[in-house]
Coordinates of C-alpha atoms and ligand atoms in Angstrom, one line a residue:
M1 CA 1.2 80.0 256.1
T2 CA 0.0 76.4 256.9
G3 CA -1.1 73.6 254.6
K4 CA -3.8 70.9 254.5
P5 CA -4.2 69.3 258.0
I6 CA -2.2 66.3 259.0
R7 CA -4.8 63.8 260.4
V8 CA -3.7 61.8 263.4
A9 CA -5.3 58.5 264.6
L10 CA -4.6 58.1 268.3
L11 CA -4.5 54.5 269.6
G12 CA -5.0 54.5 273.3
C13 CA -6.0 57.3 275.7
G14 CA -4.7 56.4 279.1
T15 CA -1.9 58.1 281.1
V16 CA 0.0 59.2 278.0
G17 CA -2.8 59.4 275.5
Q18 CA -4.9 61.8 277.6
E19 CA -2.0 64.2 277.7
V20 CA -1.4 63.9 274.0
V21 CA -5.0 64.9 273.4
R22 CA -4.7 67.8 275.8
L23 CA -1.5 69.2 274.3
L24 CA -2.8 68.7 270.7
R25 CA -5.9 70.8 271.6
E26 CA -4.2 73.4 273.9
Q27 CA -1.2 74.1 271.6
A28 CA -3.0 73.6 268.3
D29 CA -2.0 77.0 266.8
E30 CA 1.7 76.7 267.8
L31 CA 1.9 73.1 266.7
A32 CA 0.4 74.1 263.3
A33 CA 3.0 76.9 262.9
R34 CA 5.9 74.5 263.8
A35 CA 4.7 71.6 261.7
G36 CA 3.6 73.6 258.7
A37 CA 0.1 72.3 258.9
P38 CA -2.6 71.8 261.6
L39 CA -2.3 68.5 263.5
E40 CA -5.9 67.3 263.7
L41 CA -7.3 64.3 265.6
A42 CA -9.1 62.0 263.2
G43 CA -10.2 59.6 265.9
V44 CA -9.2 58.0 269.2
A45 CA -9.3 54.2 269.8
V46 CA -9.9 52.9 273.3
R47 CA -11.3 49.7 274.9
R48 CA -13.8 51.3 277.3
P49 CA -15.4 54.4 275.6
H50 CA -17.6 55.2 278.6
R51 CA -14.4 56.3 280.4
H52 CA -13.7 58.9 277.8
A53 CA -17.0 60.8 277.4
G54 CA -15.2 64.1 276.7
L55 CA -14.0 62.8 273.3
G56 CA -17.5 62.5 271.8
E57 CA -17.6 61.4 268.2
L58 CA -13.8 61.0 267.9
L59 CA -14.1 57.8 270.0
T60 CA -14.1 54.3 268.6
T61 CA -13.4 50.8 269.8
D62 CA -12.5 49.7 266.3
A63 CA -8.7 50.5 266.2
S64 CA -8.1 48.6 263.0
G65 CA -10.9 50.4 261.2
L66 CA -9.5 53.8 262.4
V67 CA -6.0 52.9 261.2
A68 CA -7.4 51.9 257.7
R69 CA -9.4 55.1 257.2
D70 CA -8.4 57.1 254.1
D71 CA -8.4 60.4 256.0
V72 CA -5.7 59.2 258.5
D73 CA -2.1 60.3 257.7
V74 CA -0.3 59.4 260.9
V75 CA -0.9 56.8 263.6
A76 CA 0.2 57.5 267.2
E77 CA 0.1 54.4 269.4
V78 CA 0.0 54.6 273.2
I79 CA -1.8 51.4 274.0
G80 CA 1.3 49.4 275.0
G81 CA 2.0 45.7 274.9
I82 CA 2.7 43.5 271.9
E83 CA -0.8 42.8 270.5
P84 CA -2.9 44.3 269.1
A85 CA -0.3 47.1 268.8
R86 CA 2.0 45.2 266.5
T87 CA -0.7 44.3 264.0
L88 CA -2.1 47.8 264.0
L89 CA 1.2 49.5 263.5
L90 CA 2.2 47.0 260.7
E91 CA -1.1 47.7 259.0
A92 CA -0.5 51.5 259.2
L93 CA 3.1 51.3 257.9
K94 CA 2.2 49.0 255.1
A95 CA -0.4 51.5 254.0
G96 CA 2.3 54.2 254.0
K97 CA 1.0 56.0 257.1
S98 CA 3.7 57.4 259.5
V99 CA 3.8 55.9 262.9
V100 CA 4.7 57.4 266.3
T101 CA 4.8 55.0 269.2
A102 CA 5.8 55.0 272.9
N103 CA 5.8 51.2 273.0
K104 CA 9.2 50.0 274.3
A105 CA 8.0 46.4 274.8
L106 CA 7.0 46.1 271.1
L107 CA 10.1 47.8 269.7
A108 CA 12.4 45.7 271.8
E109 CA 10.7 42.5 270.8
D110 CA 9.9 43.1 267.1
G111 CA 11.3 46.5 266.2
A112 CA 12.9 44.9 263.1
A113 CA 9.5 44.0 261.6
L114 CA 8.3 47.5 262.1
A115 CA 11.5 49.1 260.7
E116 CA 11.3 46.8 257.6
A117 CA 7.6 47.7 257.0
A118 CA 8.6 51.4 257.3
D119 CA 11.5 51.1 255.0
S120 CA 9.5 49.3 252.3
S121 CA 6.7 51.8 252.2
G122 CA 8.8 54.9 252.8
A123 CA 6.8 55.8 255.9
D124 CA 8.3 57.2 259.1
L125 CA 8.7 55.2 262.3
Y126 CA 9.5 57.5 265.3
Y127 CA 9.6 56.3 268.9
E128 CA 11.3 59.0 271.1
A129 CA 8.8 58.4 274.0
S130 CA 9.8 54.7 274.3
V131 CA 13.0 55.4 276.2
A132 CA 13.5 57.8 279.0
G133 CA 10.2 59.6 278.6
A134 CA 10.6 63.3 278.0
I135 CA 14.4 63.2 277.6
P136 CA 15.5 63.8 273.9
L137 CA 17.8 60.8 273.6
L138 CA 16.8 58.7 270.5
R139 CA 16.9 61.7 268.1
P140 CA 20.4 62.7 269.3
L141 CA 21.5 59.1 268.8
R142 CA 19.8 58.8 265.4
E143 CA 20.5 62.2 264.0
S144 CA 22.9 64.5 265.9
L145 CA 25.5 61.7 266.4
A146 CA 25.0 60.2 263.0
G147 CA 28.5 61.5 262.1
D148 CA 30.2 59.9 265.1
R149 CA 31.0 56.4 266.4
I150 CA 29.2 55.6 269.6
T151 CA 31.2 53.4 272.0
R152 CA 28.9 53.2 275.1
V153 CA 25.5 54.2 276.3
A154 CA 24.9 53.7 280.0
G155 CA 22.4 55.1 282.5
I156 CA 19.4 55.0 284.7
V157 CA 16.3 54.4 282.5
N158 CA 13.7 53.1 285.1
G159 CA 12.3 55.6 287.5
T160 CA 10.5 53.0 289.7
T161 CA 13.7 51.1 290.6
N162 CA 15.6 54.3 291.0
F163 CA 13.0 55.6 293.4
I164 CA 13.2 52.3 295.5
L165 CA 17.0 52.3 295.6
S166 CA 17.2 56.0 296.5
A167 CA 14.7 55.4 299.3
M168 CA 16.8 52.4 300.6
T169 CA 20.0 54.6 300.5
E170 CA 18.4 57.6 302.2
S171 CA 16.6 55.7 305.0
G172 CA 18.4 52.4 305.3
S173 CA 15.1 50.7 304.7
S174 CA 14.7 47.2 303.3
Y175 CA 13.7 46.5 299.7
A176 CA 10.2 45.4 300.8
D177 CA 9.6 48.6 302.8
A178 CA 10.9 50.8 300.0
L179 CA 8.7 49.0 297.4
E180 CA 5.7 49.5 299.7
E181 CA 6.4 53.2 299.9
A182 CA 6.9 53.5 296.1
T183 CA 3.5 51.7 295.5
R184 CA 1.8 54.0 298.1
L185 CA 3.1 57.1 296.3
G186 CA 2.2 55.8 292.9
Y187 CA 5.8 55.3 291.7
A188 CA 5.3 51.5 291.4
E189 CA 2.4 49.6 289.8
A190 CA 0.3 47.0 291.7
D191 CA 2.3 44.4 289.8
P192 CA 5.8 45.9 289.8
S193 CA 7.7 43.0 288.2
A194 CA 8.3 44.7 284.8
D195 CA 10.2 47.4 286.6
V196 CA 11.8 45.6 289.6
D197 CA 12.9 42.5 287.6
G198 CA 14.6 44.8 285.1
Y199 CA 12.5 43.9 282.0
D200 CA 11.4 47.5 281.3
A201 CA 15.1 48.7 281.5
A202 CA 16.1 45.7 279.3
S203 CA 13.6 46.8 276.6
K204 CA 15.1 50.3 276.6
A205 CA 18.6 48.9 276.5
A206 CA 17.7 46.9 273.4
I207 CA 16.3 50.0 271.7
L208 CA 19.4 52.1 272.7
A209 CA 21.9 49.5 271.6
S210 CA 20.1 49.0 268.3
L211 CA 20.3 52.7 267.5
A212 CA 23.8 53.3 268.9
F213 CA 25.5 50.4 267.2
H214 CA 23.4 50.1 264.0
T215 CA 22.7 46.5 265.0
R216 CA 19.5 44.7 265.7
V217 CA 19.4 44.0 269.5
T218 CA 16.3 42.6 271.0
A219 CA 15.2 42.3 274.6
A220 CA 16.2 38.6 274.6
D221 CA 19.8 39.7 273.8
V222 CA 20.0 41.8 277.0
H223 CA 21.3 40.2 280.1
C224 CA 18.8 41.2 282.8
E225 CA 18.9 41.2 286.6
G226 CA 16.5 43.3 288.7
I227 CA 16.7 44.8 292.2
R228 CA 14.7 42.3 294.3
E229 CA 17.9 40.8 295.8
V230 CA 19.4 44.1 296.8
T231 CA 19.6 44.2 300.6
A232 CA 20.1 46.9 303.2
A233 CA 23.5 45.2 303.8
D234 CA 24.4 45.7 300.1
I235 CA 23.6 49.4 300.4
A236 CA 25.7 49.7 303.6
A237 CA 28.6 47.7 301.9
A238 CA 28.4 50.2 298.9
A239 CA 28.5 53.2 301.3
G240 CA 31.5 51.5 303.0
I241 CA 33.6 52.0 299.8
G242 CA 32.1 55.4 299.0
C243 CA 29.5 54.1 296.5
V244 CA 25.8 54.0 295.9
I245 CA 23.7 51.3 294.2
K246 CA 21.8 52.0 291.0
L247 CA 20.1 49.8 288.4
L248 CA 22.1 50.5 285.3
A249 CA 21.4 49.7 281.6
I250 CA 24.8 49.4 279.9
C251 CA 25.3 49.0 276.1
E252 CA 28.9 48.7 275.0
R253 CA 30.9 48.3 271.8
T254 CA 33.8 45.9 272.3
P255 CA 36.7 46.5 269.9
A256 CA 38.0 43.7 267.7
E257 CA 40.7 41.7 269.6
D258 CA 42.6 38.4 269.4
G259 CA 41.3 37.7 266.0
A260 CA 37.6 38.2 267.2
S261 CA 35.5 40.8 265.3
E262 CA 34.0 43.8 267.0
S263 CA 30.9 43.0 269.0
V264 CA 28.3 44.7 271.2
S265 CA 26.8 43.8 274.6
A266 CA 23.8 45.0 276.5
R267 CA 23.0 44.4 280.1
V268 CA 20.8 45.5 283.0
H269 CA 21.8 44.9 286.6
P270 CA 22.3 46.7 289.9
A271 CA 25.8 48.1 290.3
M272 CA 27.8 50.1 292.8
I273 CA 28.9 53.4 291.4
P274 CA 31.1 56.0 293.1
A275 CA 29.1 58.6 295.1
A276 CA 31.0 61.3 293.1
H277 CA 29.8 59.9 289.7
P278 CA 27.2 62.1 288.1
L279 CA 24.7 59.2 287.9
A280 CA 24.9 58.8 291.7
A281 CA 23.1 62.2 292.1
V282 CA 20.2 61.0 289.9
D283 CA 17.5 60.4 292.6
G284 CA 13.9 59.4 292.7
A285 CA 11.9 59.0 289.5
F286 CA 14.4 60.8 287.3
N287 CA 16.4 59.2 284.4
A288 CA 19.9 60.0 283.2
V289 CA 21.9 58.5 280.3
F290 CA 25.6 58.8 279.5
V291 CA 26.6 58.5 275.8
E292 CA 30.2 58.1 274.9
A293 CA 31.3 58.7 271.3
E294 CA 34.7 58.7 269.7
A295 CA 34.8 62.3 268.6
A296 CA 32.1 63.9 270.8
G297 CA 33.5 62.4 274.1
Q298 CA 31.0 62.1 277.0
L299 CA 27.5 63.5 276.8
M300 CA 24.9 63.3 279.6
F301 CA 21.1 63.4 279.1
Y302 CA 18.9 64.0 282.2
G303 CA 15.2 64.6 283.0
Q304 CA 11.8 63.0 283.7
G305 CA 11.7 59.5 282.4
A306 CA 8.0 58.8 282.7
G307 CA 4.6 60.4 283.5
G308 CA 1.8 61.4 281.2
A309 CA 2.8 65.0 280.3
P310 CA 6.6 64.3 280.0
T311 CA 6.0 61.3 277.8
A312 CA 3.4 63.1 275.7
S313 CA 6.0 65.9 275.1
A314 CA 8.1 63.3 273.3
V315 CA 5.1 62.0 271.4
L316 CA 4.2 65.5 270.3
G317 CA 7.8 66.2 269.2
D318 CA 7.6 63.1 267.0
L319 CA 4.2 64.1 265.6
V320 CA 5.6 67.5 264.5
A321 CA 8.7 65.8 263.0
V322 CA 6.7 63.2 260.9
A323 CA 4.2 66.0 259.9
R324 CA 7.1 68.1 258.6
N325 CA 8.5 65.1 256.7
R326 CA 5.1 64.3 255.1
L327 CA 4.8 68.0 254.0
A328 CA 8.3 67.8 252.5
G329 CA 7.4 64.6 250.7
A330 CA 10.3 62.9 252.5
A331 CA 11.0 60.4 255.3
G332 CA 13.2 60.7 258.3
P333 CA 16.2 58.4 259.1
G334 CA 15.2 54.8 258.5
S335 CA 16.3 51.4 259.7
T336 CA 19.7 51.2 261.3
G337 CA 20.7 47.5 261.4
Y338 CA 23.4 47.8 258.6
A339 CA 26.4 47.0 260.9
G340 CA 25.0 43.7 262.0
L341 CA 27.6 43.3 264.9
A342 CA 27.7 40.1 266.9
I343 CA 26.1 40.2 270.4
R344 CA 28.7 39.4 273.1
P345 CA 27.3 37.1 275.8
M346 CA 27.2 38.3 279.4
A347 CA 29.6 35.4 280.4
E348 CA 32.3 37.0 278.2
T349 CA 31.6 40.6 279.1
P350 CA 34.2 42.1 281.4
T351 CA 32.7 43.3 284.7
Q352 CA 34.1 44.2 288.1
Y353 CA 32.8 42.7 291.4
H354 CA 32.6 43.8 295.0
V355 CA 32.4 40.9 297.4
S356 CA 31.8 40.8 301.2
L357 CA 32.6 37.6 303.1
D358 CA 32.3 36.5 306.7
V359 CA 35.3 34.3 307.3
A360 CA 37.1 32.5 310.2
D361 CA 39.7 34.8 311.6
K362 CA 42.8 32.6 311.6
P363 CA 46.1 32.5 309.8
G364 CA 46.0 31.5 306.1
V365 CA 42.4 32.5 305.4
L366 CA 43.3 35.6 303.4
S367 CA 45.8 33.7 301.2
A368 CA 43.3 30.8 300.7
V369 CA 40.6 33.2 299.6
A370 CA 43.0 35.1 297.3
H371 CA 44.1 31.8 295.8
E372 CA 40.5 31.1 294.7
F373 CA 40.4 34.4 292.8
A374 CA 43.8 33.6 291.2
V375 CA 42.6 30.1 290.2
H376 CA 39.8 31.7 288.2
D377 CA 42.2 34.3 286.7
V378 CA 40.5 37.1 288.5
S379 CA 42.8 39.8 289.7
I380 CA 42.1 41.6 293.0
S381 CA 42.1 45.4 293.1
T382 CA 41.6 46.0 296.9
V383 CA 41.1 44.0 300.1
R384 CA 39.9 45.2 303.5
Q385 CA 39.8 42.9 306.5
D386 CA 38.0 43.7 309.8
G387 CA 38.5 41.2 312.6
H388 CA 35.8 40.8 315.3
G389 CA 36.5 37.9 317.8
D390 CA 37.1 34.6 316.0
A391 CA 35.5 35.9 312.8
A392 CA 36.4 38.6 310.2
T393 CA 34.8 40.5 307.4
L394 CA 36.7 40.5 304.1
V395 CA 35.7 43.1 301.5
I396 CA 37.3 42.4 298.1
V397 CA 37.0 44.5 295.0
T398 CA 38.3 42.9 291.8
H399 CA 39.7 44.3 288.6
R400 CA 37.6 43.7 285.5
A401 CA 37.3 40.1 284.4
P402 CA 34.9 38.0 282.2
D403 CA 31.6 37.8 284.1
A404 CA 31.7 34.0 284.0
A405 CA 35.1 33.9 285.8
L406 CA 33.8 36.2 288.5
A407 CA 30.6 34.2 289.0
A408 CA 32.6 30.9 289.2
T409 CA 34.9 32.5 291.8
I410 CA 31.8 33.3 294.0
T411 CA 30.5 29.7 293.6
A412 CA 33.9 28.4 294.7
L413 CA 34.0 30.8 297.7
R414 CA 30.6 29.6 298.8
G415 CA 31.9 26.1 299.0
M416 CA 35.0 26.9 301.2
D417 CA 34.9 25.7 304.9
I418 CA 36.6 28.9 306.0
V419 CA 34.0 31.1 304.4
R420 CA 31.0 31.3 306.8
A421 CA 28.9 33.4 304.5
V422 CA 29.1 35.4 301.3
T423 CA 27.1 38.4 302.6
S424 CA 27.1 40.7 299.5
V425 CA 28.0 40.3 295.8
L426 CA 27.5 43.3 293.5
R427 CA 29.0 44.5 290.3
V428 CA 30.9 47.7 290.4
E429 CA 31.0 50.3 287.6
G430 CA 33.1 53.4 287.1
L431 CA 35.9 52.6 289.6
E432 CA 38.5 51.8 286.9
Ligands
NAP1 N1 2.9 56.0 281.6 C1 4.1 56.4 281.4 O1 4.7 57.2 282.2 C2 4.9 56.0 280.1 C3 6.2 56.4 279.9 C4 6.9 56.1 278.8 C5 6.3 55.2 277.9 N2 5.0 54.8 278.1 C6 4.4 53.8 277.2 O2 3.3 54.4 276.6 C7 2.3 53.4 276.3 C8 1.0 53.8 277.0 O3 1.2 53.8 278.4 P1 0.1 54.4 279.4 O4 0.7 54.5 280.7 O5 -0.6 55.6 278.8 O6 -1.0 53.2 279.4 P2 -2.5 53.1 280.0 O7 -2.7 54.3 280.9 O8 -2.7 51.8 280.5 O9 -3.4 53.4 278.7 C9 -3.6 52.4 277.7 C10 -4.7 52.9 276.8 O10 -4.8 52.0 275.7 C11 -6.2 51.6 275.5 N3 -6.3 50.3 275.0 C12 -5.8 49.1 275.6 N4 -6.1 48.1 274.8 C13 -6.7 48.6 273.7 C14 -7.2 48.0 272.5 N5 -7.1 46.7 272.3 N6 -7.7 48.8 271.6 C15 -7.7 50.2 271.8 N7 -7.3 50.8 272.9 C16 -6.8 50.0 273.8 C17 -6.8 51.8 276.9 O11 -8.2 52.0 276.7 P3 -9.2 52.3 278.0 O12 -8.8 53.6 278.5 O13 -10.5 52.3 277.4 O14 -8.9 51.2 278.9 C18 -6.0 53.0 277.4 O15 -6.7 54.2 277.0 C19 3.0 52.1 276.7 O16 3.6 51.5 275.6 C20 4.0 52.5 277.8 O17 5.1 51.6 277.9 C21 4.3 55.1 279.2

């Protein structure tokens, strides 16, 4: 038994939008049965209608007019970028229409404005497709774990950089060669900066941290380093200590200590992780995210993080959910910023470093280098020294220390006469 159709305005019909249209059409009967009413396309807004001839009269270039139409119940946005998406979605929410979006950039920059508009009109704002493509991750954070206290969310959320780092690890190739291969195979865009500079992962980290810690975290709050500086020597150095390098997004809750209140941090940077760590086995364009919660313990989510059909699967799941809510006259879980925790700056966030140095091989060098770590209150976990002629390679892994102290130690080492070169500096995760 199904009710009156739920009418969907689709904004954008590119890689993801085309798959949303296909699945809405091909699975119409099943979707109707699951949602409780048919999901009907009311219209599709694009920029260049001549490229979408198959959509006939559904097509429009007037996205704002489509959103405002009385016969539209739900707006699904897969245009991307900040404007006009922000204005269109605010218009929809203010008019009480439910919104489904895949737009990580907009949510990470101005998710609060969208959440407030949804809260005030009682409309739904769902965005499962914005992080980790097909992987059900946001709904588990928002709903399944609503009874628990999440302490950490960490993982691989960008397939392009994971593909490049996997290729560098497997073939020993340089960053430039691996990027060229990724571009040739369609895993990297012509302008890869959003991926390789870490911005895409930082947007996702902001969305994950906001949901996990019930605190507004924006992309600007996320410390962000990309993979351009990762060298074949770094990959070899990682292998030397039984590790691989991954670009990680890490969101953590820091307990209250020394009179300071609880805080949260979010960061994106390349890191060495032990080859036996489950994230080390996540290769190519796949994504995986670890969630740690006080009662649930560790959970791992794994799957395809991008692509038209996988991302459309998440959009369709949200469309069914908001349709069910509308039919029930209810709204799903709303805004989650009630905790309002402080954002801990990267400089104060405890991290662990792996450092490789070329030094003069003479008495006193090791103690002079160790002294520089001690001066900055950084404790050393392991040291390995390999002599070759009048030079030696020192490989040092630290214990966790505030990131600023570690960075200051590296600056001081670079200024020492006995240090000929600092050949590799990378953070390490999962060794302690
Ligand atoms: N692709 C993925 O694997 C993936 C994965 C996860 C999330 N996402 C997110 O999904 C969203 C869409 O990504 P995509 O890869 O599908 O993008 P895309 O292939 O570039 O498609 C964008 C679509 O938006 C339309 N468009 C652009 N400006 C418009 C405007 N002003 N008014 C109306 N339509 C407009 C374009 O119209 P024309 O076709 O006429 O040019 C095109 O159909 C983004 O937020 C992205 O971050 C994508």
